[in-house]
Amino acid sequence: MSKALPVLEVFGPTFQGEGMVIGKKTMFVRTAGCDYSCSWCDSAFTWDGSAKDEIRRLTPEEVWEELTNLAPNNFSHVTISGGNPALLKHMGSLIELLHENNVEAALETQGSRWQEWFLQVDDLTISPKPPSSLMKTNFTILDDIIDRLTKAGRDGFTSLKVVIFDKKDFDYAKQIHQRYPHIPFYLQVGNEDTGDEKKTEDLTSKLLTKYEELVDWTMDDPETVNVRVLPQLHTLVWGNKRGV
Amino acid sequence: MSKALPVLEVFGPTFQGEGMVIGKKTMFVRTAGCDYSCSWCDSAFTWDGSAKDEIRRLTPEEVWEELTNLAPNNFSHVTISGGNPALLKHMGSLIELLHENNVEAALETQGSRWQEWFLQVDDLTISPKPPSSLMKTNFTILDDIIDRLTKAGRDGFTSLKVVIFDKKDFDYAKQIHQRYPHIPFYLQVGNEDTGDEKKTEDLTSKLLTKYEELVDWTMDDPETVNVRVLPQLHTLVWGNKRGV
Ligand code: SF4
Ligand code: SF4
């Protein structure tokens, strides 16, 4: 059991609501644990103890079995999210198992920790956290991560994504984009209504207004030329329900 | 003036609302003329004569000048749309001019006509029209187009996109996906409210409901495994206003 992973959720098939493979049919595996505690974390249950009784230690083979039971012959892509899955040294075994079955793996991490298996991820999103998160980016580590990916020829499998709540976050995002101009860059609207599941329509309209604002900032600014600006599609459609 | 193109609109910067580079900051060049007349065409003014007085014959250099005047140093990507820009033999000169200026070119066509300059397009979307359009796909031509692109190593620069209004369209889309499984494949929600600019919020809610329906069909169906399902973001945000 040395290769077991702390897993909170296995679900799908559903669609990826954000980032570099937005819209893609995918399964989700959500791991427990994070080294950050972002002020607006939309999956705080992965690290704040509130769901600790739901954490299961599963081997890659057990994860694979759950995936194939959920969606027999109906997926070719798995998204590994957290928490911060980059805390888990043995994630590489799950990714290898997916590849052996001709399934691609996407993974998102804030970029606070390097793992050798980053080089195996088909869609790797590095998502440094802007000032509104109240977290501090360690640029020595982030530089090293981007450098290793680039040197290994992984730029085409990597993207940077920054979630934007306010103008200071936007300035931070521009700094990231200018520091690593060779990495595909995504801006994403922040979701301020975490936890409120009742008013999907109000939330949709609020998020679209926020998206339009972020679009305006981005279009007006010559420092954000080669970027993509996206909302969270799943939040537009389903609101803040967990497990989607 | 032999290389002049019939241009209806030059605008931007704005964001690409759909398809393979959804969310990307881009300029738009819209050409006049189409060999189809889809029942739900959202740019019928490009071919139905209603905007014929607005068509200007512009050389690639004149198009480039308009682009740089509109957005000095603020774009790295131009989307060429129509109508069907694949009717224009000389489009290659504009694409070359963009490349000389380190600007990428995206282009969408329904796949009814081959042009050698397809091989230069950075993001080429082939969008065959489903039954609800009342158009008939010529599969001899479409097979030839996909074959030429694949043989030239352009799969990574190409995508197929089918707009879906009903279940028959969905079946057609699956047929396309199975015929060309090696080409990245996008399903897009049809926009049934063409021309009505007054009720953006009602339209948004209707389109999100339609999107959710298409997501459900796609997630349930093992014949659509390696696909991406997307709405039109610009329609969600702005409704059916022209020129966005
Ligand atoms: S890095 Fe991600 S999972 Fe961790 S606290 Fe921040 S938003 Fe939450
Ligand atoms: S191919 Fe495109 S532009 Fe031509 S009629 Fe159909 S939707 Fe309209």
Short mmCIF file of C-alpha atoms and ligand atoms in Angstrom, two decimals:
data_model
loop_
_atom_site.label_atom_id
_atom_site.label_comp_id
_atom_site.label_asym_id
_atom_site.label_seq_id
_atom_site.Cartn_x
_atom_site.Cartn_y
_atom_site.Cartn_z
CA MET A 1 0.00 0.00 0.00
CA SER A 2 3.01 2.31 -0.15
CA LYS A 3 1.72 3.91 -3.30
CA ALA A 4 -1.77 4.70 -1.93
CA LEU A 5 -3.11 8.20 -2.48
CA PRO A 6 -5.42 10.19 -0.15
CA VAL A 7 -8.56 10.51 -2.29
CA LEU A 8 -11.64 12.58 -1.47
CA GLU A 9 -13.72 12.24 -4.61
CA VAL A 10 -13.82 10.16 -7.78
CA PHE A 11 -16.57 11.26 -10.17
CA GLY A 12 -17.61 11.73 -13.76
CA PRO A 13 -17.95 11.71 -16.65
CA THR A 14 -18.47 15.45 -16.66
CA PHE A 15 -16.94 18.37 -18.53
CA GLN A 16 -13.89 20.39 -17.55
CA GLY A 17 -15.25 23.84 -16.73
CA GLU A 18 -12.05 25.86 -16.94
CA GLY A 19 -8.56 26.32 -18.28
CA MET A 20 -6.56 24.79 -21.10
CA VAL A 21 -8.95 21.93 -21.91
CA ILE A 22 -12.19 23.76 -21.11
CA GLY A 23 -15.23 21.82 -22.25
CA LYS A 24 -13.46 18.46 -22.45
CA LYS A 25 -15.20 15.30 -21.33
CA THR A 26 -13.27 14.13 -18.29
CA MET A 27 -13.33 12.15 -15.06
CA PHE A 28 -12.21 13.82 -11.81
CA VAL A 29 -10.03 12.49 -9.03
CA ARG A 30 -9.74 14.90 -6.11
CA THR A 31 -6.93 14.40 -3.61
CA ALA A 32 -6.82 15.62 -0.01
CA GLY A 33 -4.32 18.05 1.44
CA CYS A 34 -2.95 21.48 0.57
CA ASP A 35 0.08 23.49 1.66
CA TYR A 36 -1.86 26.74 1.00
CA SER A 37 -4.99 28.16 2.61
CA CYS A 38 -6.29 30.64 0.04
CA SER A 39 -8.85 33.09 1.44
CA TRP A 40 -11.36 32.19 -1.29
CA CYS A 41 -10.49 28.49 -1.70
CA ASP A 42 -13.47 26.76 -3.34
CA SER A 43 -12.35 23.34 -2.14
CA ALA A 44 -11.36 24.11 1.45
CA PHE A 45 -12.89 20.80 2.49
CA THR A 46 -9.80 19.16 1.00
CA TRP A 47 -7.56 20.66 3.69
CA ASP A 48 -9.57 22.27 6.54
CA GLY A 49 -10.50 19.02 8.27
CA SER A 50 -14.22 19.29 7.52
CA ALA A 51 -14.17 16.22 5.25
CA LYS A 52 -11.38 14.26 6.90
CA ASP A 53 -13.62 11.24 7.53
CA GLU A 54 -14.24 11.00 3.77
CA ILE A 55 -10.57 10.62 2.85
CA ARG A 56 -9.77 7.14 1.54
CA ARG A 57 -6.31 5.76 0.88
CA LEU A 58 -6.55 4.23 -2.59
CA THR A 59 -3.91 2.61 -4.74
CA PRO A 60 -3.72 3.69 -8.40
CA GLU A 61 -5.32 0.34 -9.30
CA GLU A 62 -8.24 1.03 -6.96
CA VAL A 63 -8.70 4.51 -8.42
CA TRP A 64 -8.67 3.01 -11.92
CA GLU A 65 -11.29 0.44 -10.92
CA GLU A 66 -13.59 3.17 -9.59
CA LEU A 67 -13.15 5.20 -12.76
CA THR A 68 -13.99 2.29 -15.05
CA ASN A 69 -16.98 1.32 -12.88
CA LEU A 70 -18.34 4.87 -13.05
CA ALA A 71 -17.95 5.27 -16.81
CA PRO A 72 -17.25 2.02 -18.65
CA ASN A 73 -15.69 2.84 -22.07
CA ASN A 74 -16.85 6.41 -21.70
CA PHE A 75 -13.73 8.42 -20.91
CA SER A 76 -10.30 9.10 -22.36
CA HIS A 77 -9.26 11.88 -19.98
CA VAL A 78 -8.88 12.20 -16.20
CA THR A 79 -8.41 15.44 -14.29
CA ILE A 80 -6.51 15.20 -11.02
CA SER A 81 -7.33 18.09 -8.71
CA GLY A 82 -7.07 18.95 -5.03
CA GLY A 83 -6.09 20.43 -2.75
CA ASN A 84 -2.59 20.35 -4.12
CA PRO A 85 -1.92 16.99 -5.80
CA ALA A 86 1.72 18.02 -6.21
CA LEU A 87 2.21 17.11 -2.54
CA LEU A 88 1.91 13.45 -3.53
CA LYS A 89 5.15 11.82 -4.56
CA HIS A 90 3.40 8.68 -5.85
CA MET A 91 0.98 10.38 -8.22
CA GLY A 92 3.27 9.27 -11.06
CA SER A 93 2.05 5.67 -10.71
CA LEU A 94 -1.55 6.70 -11.31
CA ILE A 95 -0.55 8.75 -14.36
CA GLU A 96 1.42 5.80 -15.74
CA LEU A 97 -1.55 3.51 -15.22
CA LEU A 98 -3.80 5.97 -17.07
CA HIS A 99 -1.34 6.14 -19.96
CA GLU A 100 -1.15 2.34 -20.14
CA ASN A 101 -4.91 2.45 -20.72
CA ASN A 102 -4.65 5.20 -23.37
CA VAL A 103 -6.17 7.76 -21.03
CA GLU A 104 -4.75 11.28 -20.74
CA ALA A 105 -4.12 13.02 -17.44
CA ALA A 106 -4.66 16.67 -16.57
CA LEU A 107 -3.49 18.11 -13.27
CA GLU A 108 -3.61 21.48 -11.54
CA THR A 109 -1.27 22.77 -8.86
CA GLN A 110 -0.36 26.21 -7.56
CA GLY A 111 3.34 25.69 -8.29
CA SER A 112 4.70 25.49 -4.74
CA ARG A 113 6.37 22.09 -5.18
CA TRP A 114 8.15 20.23 -8.00
CA GLN A 115 7.53 16.57 -8.77
CA GLU A 116 9.34 14.56 -11.46
CA TRP A 117 6.01 13.19 -12.69
CA PHE A 118 5.00 16.71 -13.86
CA LEU A 119 6.84 15.68 -17.04
CA GLN A 120 4.22 12.95 -17.67
CA VAL A 121 1.13 15.14 -17.31
CA ASP A 122 -0.67 15.76 -20.62
CA ASP A 123 -2.37 19.00 -19.53
CA LEU A 124 -0.47 20.58 -16.64
CA THR A 125 -1.91 23.78 -15.22
CA ILE A 126 0.30 25.83 -12.92
CA SER A 127 -1.95 28.24 -11.07
CA PRO A 128 0.02 30.71 -8.91
CA LYS A 129 -2.21 32.49 -6.42
CA PRO A 130 -2.69 36.29 -6.64
CA PRO A 131 -2.65 38.75 -3.69
CA SER A 132 -6.37 38.39 -2.87
CA SER A 133 -5.67 34.78 -1.85
CA LEU A 134 -3.42 36.17 0.95
CA MET A 135 -0.78 33.61 -0.12
CA LYS A 136 2.78 34.52 -1.14
CA THR A 137 4.31 33.06 -4.30
CA ASN A 138 7.79 31.58 -3.88
CA PHE A 139 9.34 32.69 -7.15
CA THR A 140 12.52 30.69 -6.64
CA ILE A 141 10.45 27.51 -6.70
CA LEU A 142 8.13 28.70 -9.48
CA ASP A 143 11.09 29.74 -11.69
CA ASP A 144 12.61 26.31 -11.15
CA ILE A 145 9.38 24.49 -12.05
CA ILE A 146 8.88 26.45 -15.27
CA ASP A 147 12.55 26.08 -16.15
CA ARG A 148 12.48 22.29 -15.74
CA LEU A 149 9.31 22.00 -17.82
CA THR A 150 10.71 24.17 -20.59
CA LYS A 151 14.05 22.34 -20.66
CA ALA A 152 12.19 19.03 -20.96
CA GLY A 153 10.22 20.36 -23.95
CA ARG A 154 6.92 20.43 -22.05
CA ASP A 155 5.76 24.00 -22.88
CA GLY A 156 3.07 22.64 -25.19
CA PHE A 157 1.64 20.48 -22.39
CA THR A 158 1.71 23.26 -19.80
CA SER A 159 -0.30 26.37 -19.07
CA LEU A 160 -0.28 29.11 -16.48
CA LYS A 161 -3.58 30.22 -15.02
CA VAL A 162 -4.28 33.08 -12.63
CA VAL A 163 -7.65 33.60 -10.95
CA ILE A 164 -8.61 37.28 -10.81
CA PHE A 165 -10.74 38.94 -8.12
CA ASP A 166 -9.51 42.55 -8.38
CA LYS A 167 -7.07 44.93 -10.09
CA LYS A 168 -4.18 43.92 -7.84
CA ASP A 169 -4.67 40.33 -8.93
CA PHE A 170 -4.69 41.52 -12.54
CA ASP A 171 -1.35 43.29 -12.00
CA TYR A 172 0.05 40.12 -10.43
CA ALA A 173 -1.18 38.11 -13.41
CA LYS A 174 0.62 40.45 -15.82
CA GLN A 175 3.80 40.00 -13.81
CA ILE A 176 3.49 36.20 -14.13
CA HIS A 177 2.78 36.44 -17.86
CA GLN A 178 5.79 38.68 -18.45
CA ARG A 179 8.05 36.45 -16.37
CA TYR A 180 7.12 33.33 -18.41
CA PRO A 181 5.97 34.70 -21.78
CA HIS A 182 6.61 31.37 -23.55
CA ILE A 183 3.98 29.49 -21.51
CA PRO A 184 0.32 29.64 -22.69
CA PHE A 185 -1.44 31.98 -20.28
CA TYR A 186 -5.02 31.95 -18.97
CA LEU A 187 -6.93 34.52 -16.93
CA GLN A 188 -9.92 33.20 -15.01
CA VAL A 189 -12.73 35.05 -13.28
CA GLY A 190 -12.75 34.57 -9.51
CA ASN A 191 -15.86 33.02 -7.98
CA GLU A 192 -16.77 35.07 -4.90
CA ASP A 193 -19.87 33.17 -3.85
CA THR A 194 -18.31 29.97 -2.54
CA GLY A 195 -20.74 27.77 -0.67
CA ASP A 196 -24.01 29.41 -1.63
CA GLU A 197 -25.96 26.88 -3.69
CA LYS A 198 -29.34 28.52 -3.75
CA LYS A 199 -29.18 31.30 -6.29
CA THR A 200 -27.68 29.81 -9.44
CA GLU A 201 -29.31 32.41 -11.70
CA ASP A 202 -28.18 35.41 -9.65
CA LEU A 203 -24.72 33.88 -9.47
CA THR A 204 -24.65 33.33 -13.24
CA SER A 205 -25.53 36.92 -13.95
CA LYS A 206 -22.97 38.18 -11.40
CA LEU A 207 -20.24 35.95 -12.81
CA LEU A 208 -20.98 37.02 -16.39
CA THR A 209 -20.75 40.67 -15.33
CA LYS A 210 -17.42 39.93 -13.64
CA TYR A 211 -16.26 38.07 -16.74
CA GLU A 212 -17.17 41.01 -18.95
CA GLU A 213 -15.19 43.30 -16.64
CA LEU A 214 -12.13 41.06 -16.84
CA VAL A 215 -12.51 40.87 -20.62
CA ASP A 216 -12.56 44.68 -20.74
CA TRP A 217 -9.41 45.02 -18.62
CA THR A 218 -7.63 42.45 -20.76
CA MET A 219 -8.70 43.88 -24.11
CA ASP A 220 -7.64 47.40 -23.13
CA ASP A 221 -4.19 46.39 -21.90
CA PRO A 222 -1.28 45.94 -24.34
CA GLU A 223 0.56 44.02 -21.61
CA THR A 224 -1.89 41.16 -21.98
CA VAL A 225 -1.65 40.43 -25.68
CA ASN A 226 -1.18 36.70 -25.99
CA VAL A 227 -3.68 35.53 -23.37
CA ARG A 228 -6.95 33.70 -23.02
CA VAL A 229 -9.69 34.95 -20.67
CA LEU A 230 -12.21 32.40 -19.45
CA PRO A 231 -15.05 32.00 -16.97
CA GLN A 232 -15.76 28.80 -15.02
CA LEU A 233 -18.35 27.11 -17.22
CA HIS A 234 -19.50 24.64 -14.56
CA THR A 235 -20.25 27.49 -12.16
CA LEU A 236 -22.23 29.33 -14.85
CA VAL A 237 -24.31 26.22 -15.48
CA TRP A 238 -24.60 24.63 -12.04
CA GLY A 239 -23.68 27.32 -9.51
CA ASN A 240 -21.54 26.30 -6.57
CA LYS A 241 -22.73 22.73 -6.09
CA ARG A 242 -19.93 20.50 -4.88
CA GLY A 243 -18.94 17.46 -6.90
CA VAL A 244 -19.20 19.00 -10.34
CA MET B 1 -5.51 45.25 -56.70
CA SER B 2 -5.69 41.64 -57.88
CA LYS B 3 -5.17 40.43 -54.32
CA ALA B 4 -7.96 42.50 -52.81
CA LEU B 5 -10.41 40.74 -50.49
CA PRO B 6 -14.12 41.52 -50.04
CA VAL B 7 -14.21 42.68 -46.41
CA LEU B 8 -17.32 43.46 -44.38
CA GLU B 9 -15.92 44.11 -40.92
CA VAL B 10 -12.56 44.69 -39.26
CA PHE B 11 -12.82 44.98 -35.48
CA GLY B 12 -11.22 44.25 -32.13
CA PRO B 13 -9.46 43.63 -29.91
CA THR B 14 -12.07 41.33 -28.45
CA PHE B 15 -12.11 37.73 -27.26
CA GLN B 16 -12.81 34.64 -29.32
CA GLY B 17 -16.11 33.32 -27.98
CA GLU B 18 -15.98 29.78 -29.32
CA GLY B 19 -14.00 26.82 -30.52
CA MET B 20 -10.38 25.76 -30.29
CA VAL B 21 -8.98 29.07 -29.03
CA ILE B 22 -12.00 30.10 -26.94
CA GLY B 23 -11.22 33.09 -24.72
CA LYS B 24 -8.22 34.26 -26.75
CA LYS B 25 -7.61 37.95 -27.35
CA THR B 26 -8.07 38.42 -31.07
CA MET B 27 -8.93 40.80 -33.89
CA PHE B 28 -11.64 39.89 -36.39
CA VAL B 29 -11.71 40.24 -40.16
CA ARG B 30 -15.03 39.24 -41.67
CA THR B 31 -15.20 38.51 -45.39
CA ALA B 32 -18.27 38.64 -47.61
CA GLY B 33 -19.77 35.75 -49.52
CA CYS B 34 -20.86 32.20 -48.79
CA ASP B 35 -21.65 29.15 -50.91
CA TYR B 36 -24.08 27.91 -48.22
CA SER B 37 -27.31 29.41 -46.89
CA CYS B 38 -27.78 27.73 -43.52
CA SER B 39 -31.28 28.08 -42.10
CA TRP B 40 -29.94 29.51 -38.84
CA CYS B 41 -26.93 31.43 -40.21
CA ASP B 42 -25.96 34.09 -37.64
CA SER B 43 -24.10 36.14 -40.23
CA ALA B 44 -26.52 36.01 -43.16
CA PHE B 45 -25.70 39.65 -43.88
CA THR B 46 -22.42 38.38 -45.33
CA TRP B 47 -24.22 36.67 -48.23
CA ASP B 48 -27.92 37.65 -48.42
CA GLY B 49 -27.31 41.06 -50.00
CA SER B 50 -28.52 43.05 -46.99
CA ALA B 51 -25.05 44.50 -46.34
CA LYS B 52 -23.74 44.58 -49.90
CA ASP B 53 -23.11 48.34 -49.76
CA GLU B 54 -20.75 47.79 -46.82
CA ILE B 55 -18.43 45.43 -48.67
CA ARG B 56 -15.02 46.98 -49.31
CA ARG B 57 -12.31 45.53 -51.50
CA LEU B 58 -9.17 45.74 -49.38
CA THR B 59 -5.65 44.54 -50.07
CA PRO B 60 -3.90 42.56 -47.33
CA GLU B 61 -1.81 45.68 -46.65
CA GLU B 62 -4.94 47.77 -46.17
CA VAL B 63 -6.43 45.18 -43.81
CA TRP B 64 -3.18 45.18 -41.84
CA GLU B 65 -3.24 48.97 -41.60
CA GLU B 66 -6.79 48.92 -40.23
CA LEU B 67 -5.85 46.28 -37.68
CA THR B 68 -2.84 48.19 -36.40
CA ASN B 69 -4.83 51.44 -36.26
CA LEU B 70 -7.54 49.77 -34.21
CA ALA B 71 -5.21 48.11 -31.71
CA PRO B 72 -1.64 49.41 -31.84
CA ASN B 73 0.69 46.83 -30.23
CA ASN B 74 -2.32 45.17 -28.67
CA PHE B 75 -2.87 41.97 -30.64
CA SER B 76 -0.98 38.84 -31.67
CA HIS B 77 -3.90 36.92 -33.18
CA VAL B 78 -6.40 37.58 -35.97
CA THR B 79 -9.53 35.56 -36.64
CA ILE B 80 -10.74 35.46 -40.23
CA SER B 81 -14.42 34.66 -40.46
CA GLY B 82 -17.25 34.97 -42.94
CA GLY B 83 -19.28 34.00 -44.73
CA ASN B 84 -16.94 31.37 -46.07
CA PRO B 85 -13.41 32.81 -46.33
CA ALA B 86 -12.34 29.62 -48.12
CA LEU B 87 -13.93 31.03 -51.28
CA LEU B 88 -11.06 33.51 -51.47
CA LYS B 89 -8.03 32.28 -53.34
CA HIS B 90 -5.88 35.22 -52.24
CA MET B 91 -6.42 34.88 -48.50
CA GLY B 92 -2.93 33.35 -48.33
CA SER B 93 -1.34 36.77 -48.86
CA LEU B 94 -3.07 38.19 -45.79
CA ILE B 95 -2.01 35.20 -43.70
CA GLU B 96 1.59 35.58 -44.89
CA LEU B 97 1.51 39.27 -44.00
CA LEU B 98 0.23 38.45 -40.52
CA HIS B 99 2.99 35.88 -40.03
CA GLU B 100 5.63 38.38 -41.17
CA ASN B 101 4.42 40.55 -38.29
CA ASN B 102 4.47 37.65 -35.80
CA VAL B 103 0.70 37.53 -35.67
CA GLU B 104 -1.19 34.22 -35.74
CA ALA B 105 -4.19 33.56 -37.94
CA ALA B 106 -7.32 31.60 -37.12
CA LEU B 107 -9.92 30.81 -39.76
CA GLU B 108 -13.26 29.03 -39.88
CA THR B 109 -14.88 27.41 -42.90
CA GLN B 110 -17.57 24.79 -43.37
CA GLY B 111 -15.28 22.56 -45.42
CA SER B 112 -16.89 22.87 -48.85
CA ARG B 113 -13.75 24.05 -50.66
CA TRP B 114 -10.00 23.39 -50.38
CA GLN B 115 -7.39 26.13 -50.53
CA GLU B 116 -3.62 25.59 -50.43
CA TRP B 117 -3.30 28.34 -47.80
CA PHE B 118 -5.21 26.15 -45.29
CA LEU B 119 -1.74 24.76 -44.54
CA GLN B 120 -0.63 28.17 -43.22
CA VAL B 121 -3.53 28.73 -40.81
CA ASP B 122 -2.51 28.46 -37.13
CA ASP B 123 -5.98 27.59 -35.84
CA LEU B 124 -8.09 26.13 -38.64
CA THR B 125 -11.67 25.22 -37.74
CA ILE B 126 -13.59 23.05 -40.17
CA SER B 127 -17.25 23.33 -39.28
CA PRO B 128 -19.43 20.97 -41.33
CA LYS B 129 -23.11 21.88 -41.09
CA PRO B 130 -25.61 19.45 -39.50
CA PRO B 131 -29.09 18.57 -40.85
CA SER B 132 -30.88 21.46 -39.11
CA SER B 133 -28.94 23.86 -41.37
CA LEU B 134 -30.74 22.27 -44.37
CA MET B 135 -27.36 22.05 -46.11
CA LYS B 136 -25.82 18.81 -47.44
CA THR B 137 -22.22 17.90 -46.66
CA ASN B 138 -20.13 16.84 -49.65
CA PHE B 139 -18.08 14.09 -48.01
CA THR B 140 -15.84 13.61 -51.04
CA ILE B 141 -14.60 17.15 -50.61
CA LEU B 142 -14.49 17.00 -46.81
CA ASP B 143 -12.53 13.70 -46.86
CA ASP B 144 -10.06 15.28 -49.26
CA ILE B 145 -9.61 18.38 -47.07
CA ILE B 146 -8.99 16.38 -43.90
CA ASP B 147 -6.69 14.02 -45.78
CA ARG B 148 -4.55 16.85 -47.15
CA LEU B 149 -4.29 18.49 -43.73
CA THR B 150 -3.31 15.23 -42.04
CA LYS B 151 -0.75 14.33 -44.71
CA ALA B 152 0.82 17.78 -44.27
CA GLY B 153 1.11 17.23 -40.51
CA ARG B 154 -1.49 19.87 -39.67
CA ASP B 155 -3.72 17.85 -37.28
CA GLY B 156 -2.44 19.86 -34.31
CA PHE B 157 -3.45 23.13 -35.99
CA THR B 158 -6.88 21.91 -37.03
CA SER B 159 -10.18 21.22 -35.32
CA LEU B 160 -13.61 20.03 -36.33
CA LYS B 161 -16.61 21.82 -34.86
CA VAL B 162 -20.28 20.97 -35.23
CA VAL B 163 -23.07 23.27 -34.06
CA ILE B 164 -25.93 21.33 -32.45
CA PHE B 165 -29.58 22.32 -32.43
CA ASP B 166 -31.25 18.92 -31.97
CA LYS B 167 -30.69 15.18 -31.65
CA LYS B 168 -30.35 14.68 -35.41
CA ASP B 169 -27.52 17.20 -35.39
CA PHE B 170 -25.95 15.31 -32.51
CA ASP B 171 -26.07 12.08 -34.52
CA TYR B 172 -24.51 13.86 -37.49
CA ALA B 173 -21.76 15.18 -35.19
CA LYS B 174 -20.97 11.68 -33.98
CA GLN B 175 -20.72 10.54 -37.58
CA ILE B 176 -18.19 13.31 -38.30
CA HIS B 177 -16.20 12.50 -35.16
CA GLN B 178 -16.04 8.80 -36.04
CA ARG B 179 -15.05 9.54 -39.61
CA TYR B 180 -12.09 11.73 -38.54
CA PRO B 181 -11.24 10.50 -35.01
CA HIS B 182 -7.69 11.91 -35.17
CA ILE B 183 -8.87 15.54 -35.45
CA PRO B 184 -9.68 17.44 -32.21
CA PHE B 185 -13.45 17.64 -32.05
CA TYR B 186 -15.75 20.35 -30.66
CA LEU B 187 -19.48 20.36 -30.07
CA GLN B 188 -21.09 23.80 -29.87
CA VAL B 189 -24.54 24.83 -28.69
CA GLY B 190 -26.69 26.30 -31.46
CA ASN B 191 -27.96 29.84 -30.95
CA GLU B 192 -31.64 29.89 -31.91
CA ASP B 193 -32.36 33.54 -31.20
CA THR B 194 -30.56 35.16 -34.10
CA GLY B 195 -31.33 38.82 -34.50
CA ASP B 196 -33.08 39.55 -31.20
CA GLU B 197 -30.88 41.95 -29.27
CA LYS B 198 -33.26 42.97 -26.53
CA LYS B 199 -33.34 40.17 -24.01
CA THR B 200 -29.73 39.29 -23.24
CA GLU B 201 -30.60 37.83 -19.81
CA ASP B 202 -33.39 35.59 -21.10
CA LEU B 203 -31.13 34.50 -23.93
CA THR B 204 -28.29 33.72 -21.50
CA SER B 205 -30.50 31.54 -19.37
CA LYS B 206 -31.93 29.77 -22.44
CA LEU B 207 -28.46 29.16 -23.89
CA LEU B 208 -27.13 27.82 -20.59
CA THR B 209 -30.08 25.42 -20.39
CA LYS B 210 -29.34 24.29 -23.96
CA TYR B 211 -25.66 23.94 -23.10
CA GLU B 212 -26.50 21.79 -20.07
CA GLU B 213 -28.66 19.59 -22.30
CA LEU B 214 -25.86 19.14 -24.82
CA VAL B 215 -23.44 18.39 -21.98
CA ASP B 216 -25.83 15.69 -20.73
CA TRP B 217 -26.15 14.07 -24.16
CA THR B 218 -22.38 14.10 -24.57
CA MET B 219 -21.55 12.78 -21.13
CA ASP B 220 -24.03 9.91 -21.43
CA ASP B 221 -22.80 8.77 -24.84
CA PRO B 222 -19.74 6.49 -25.17
CA GLU B 223 -19.54 7.46 -28.85
CA THR B 224 -18.44 10.95 -27.84
CA VAL B 225 -15.48 10.20 -25.64
CA ASN B 226 -12.67 12.44 -26.83
CA VAL B 227 -14.62 15.65 -27.38
CA ARG B 228 -15.02 19.16 -26.04
CA VAL B 229 -18.45 20.74 -25.54
CA LEU B 230 -18.63 24.52 -25.51
CA PRO B 231 -21.13 27.37 -25.52
CA GLN B 232 -20.62 30.65 -27.38
CA LEU B 233 -19.15 32.87 -24.66
CA HIS B 234 -19.74 36.13 -26.51
CA THR B 235 -23.44 35.32 -26.86
CA LEU B 236 -23.69 34.50 -23.15
CA VAL B 237 -22.12 37.85 -22.28
CA TRP B 238 -23.44 40.16 -24.96
CA GLY B 239 -26.44 38.45 -26.51
CA ASN B 240 -26.84 38.66 -30.27
CA LYS B 241 -25.35 42.09 -30.90
CA ARG B 242 -23.57 42.22 -34.24
CA GLY B 243 -19.91 43.13 -34.39
CA VAL B 244 -18.78 41.19 -31.34
S1 SF4 C 1 -3.98 26.22 -3.53
FE1 SF4 C 1 -6.00 25.58 -4.31
S2 SF4 C 1 -6.72 23.96 -2.90
FE2 SF4 C 1 -5.00 25.01 -1.90
S3 SF4 C 1 -5.99 26.57 -0.62
FE3 SF4 C 1 -5.47 27.58 -2.57
S4 SF4 C 1 -7.33 27.36 -3.86
FE4 SF4 C 1 -7.52 25.90 -2.11
S1 SF4 C 2 -21.65 28.31 -43.82
FE1 SF4 C 2 -21.55 29.81 -42.15
S2 SF4 C 2 -21.72 31.84 -43.15
FE2 SF4 C 2 -22.34 30.29 -44.67
S3 SF4 C 2 -24.59 30.21 -44.47
FE3 SF4 C 2 -23.75 28.59 -43.12
S4 SF4 C 2 -23.53 29.57 -41.10
FE4 SF4 C 2 -23.79 31.21 -42.60
#
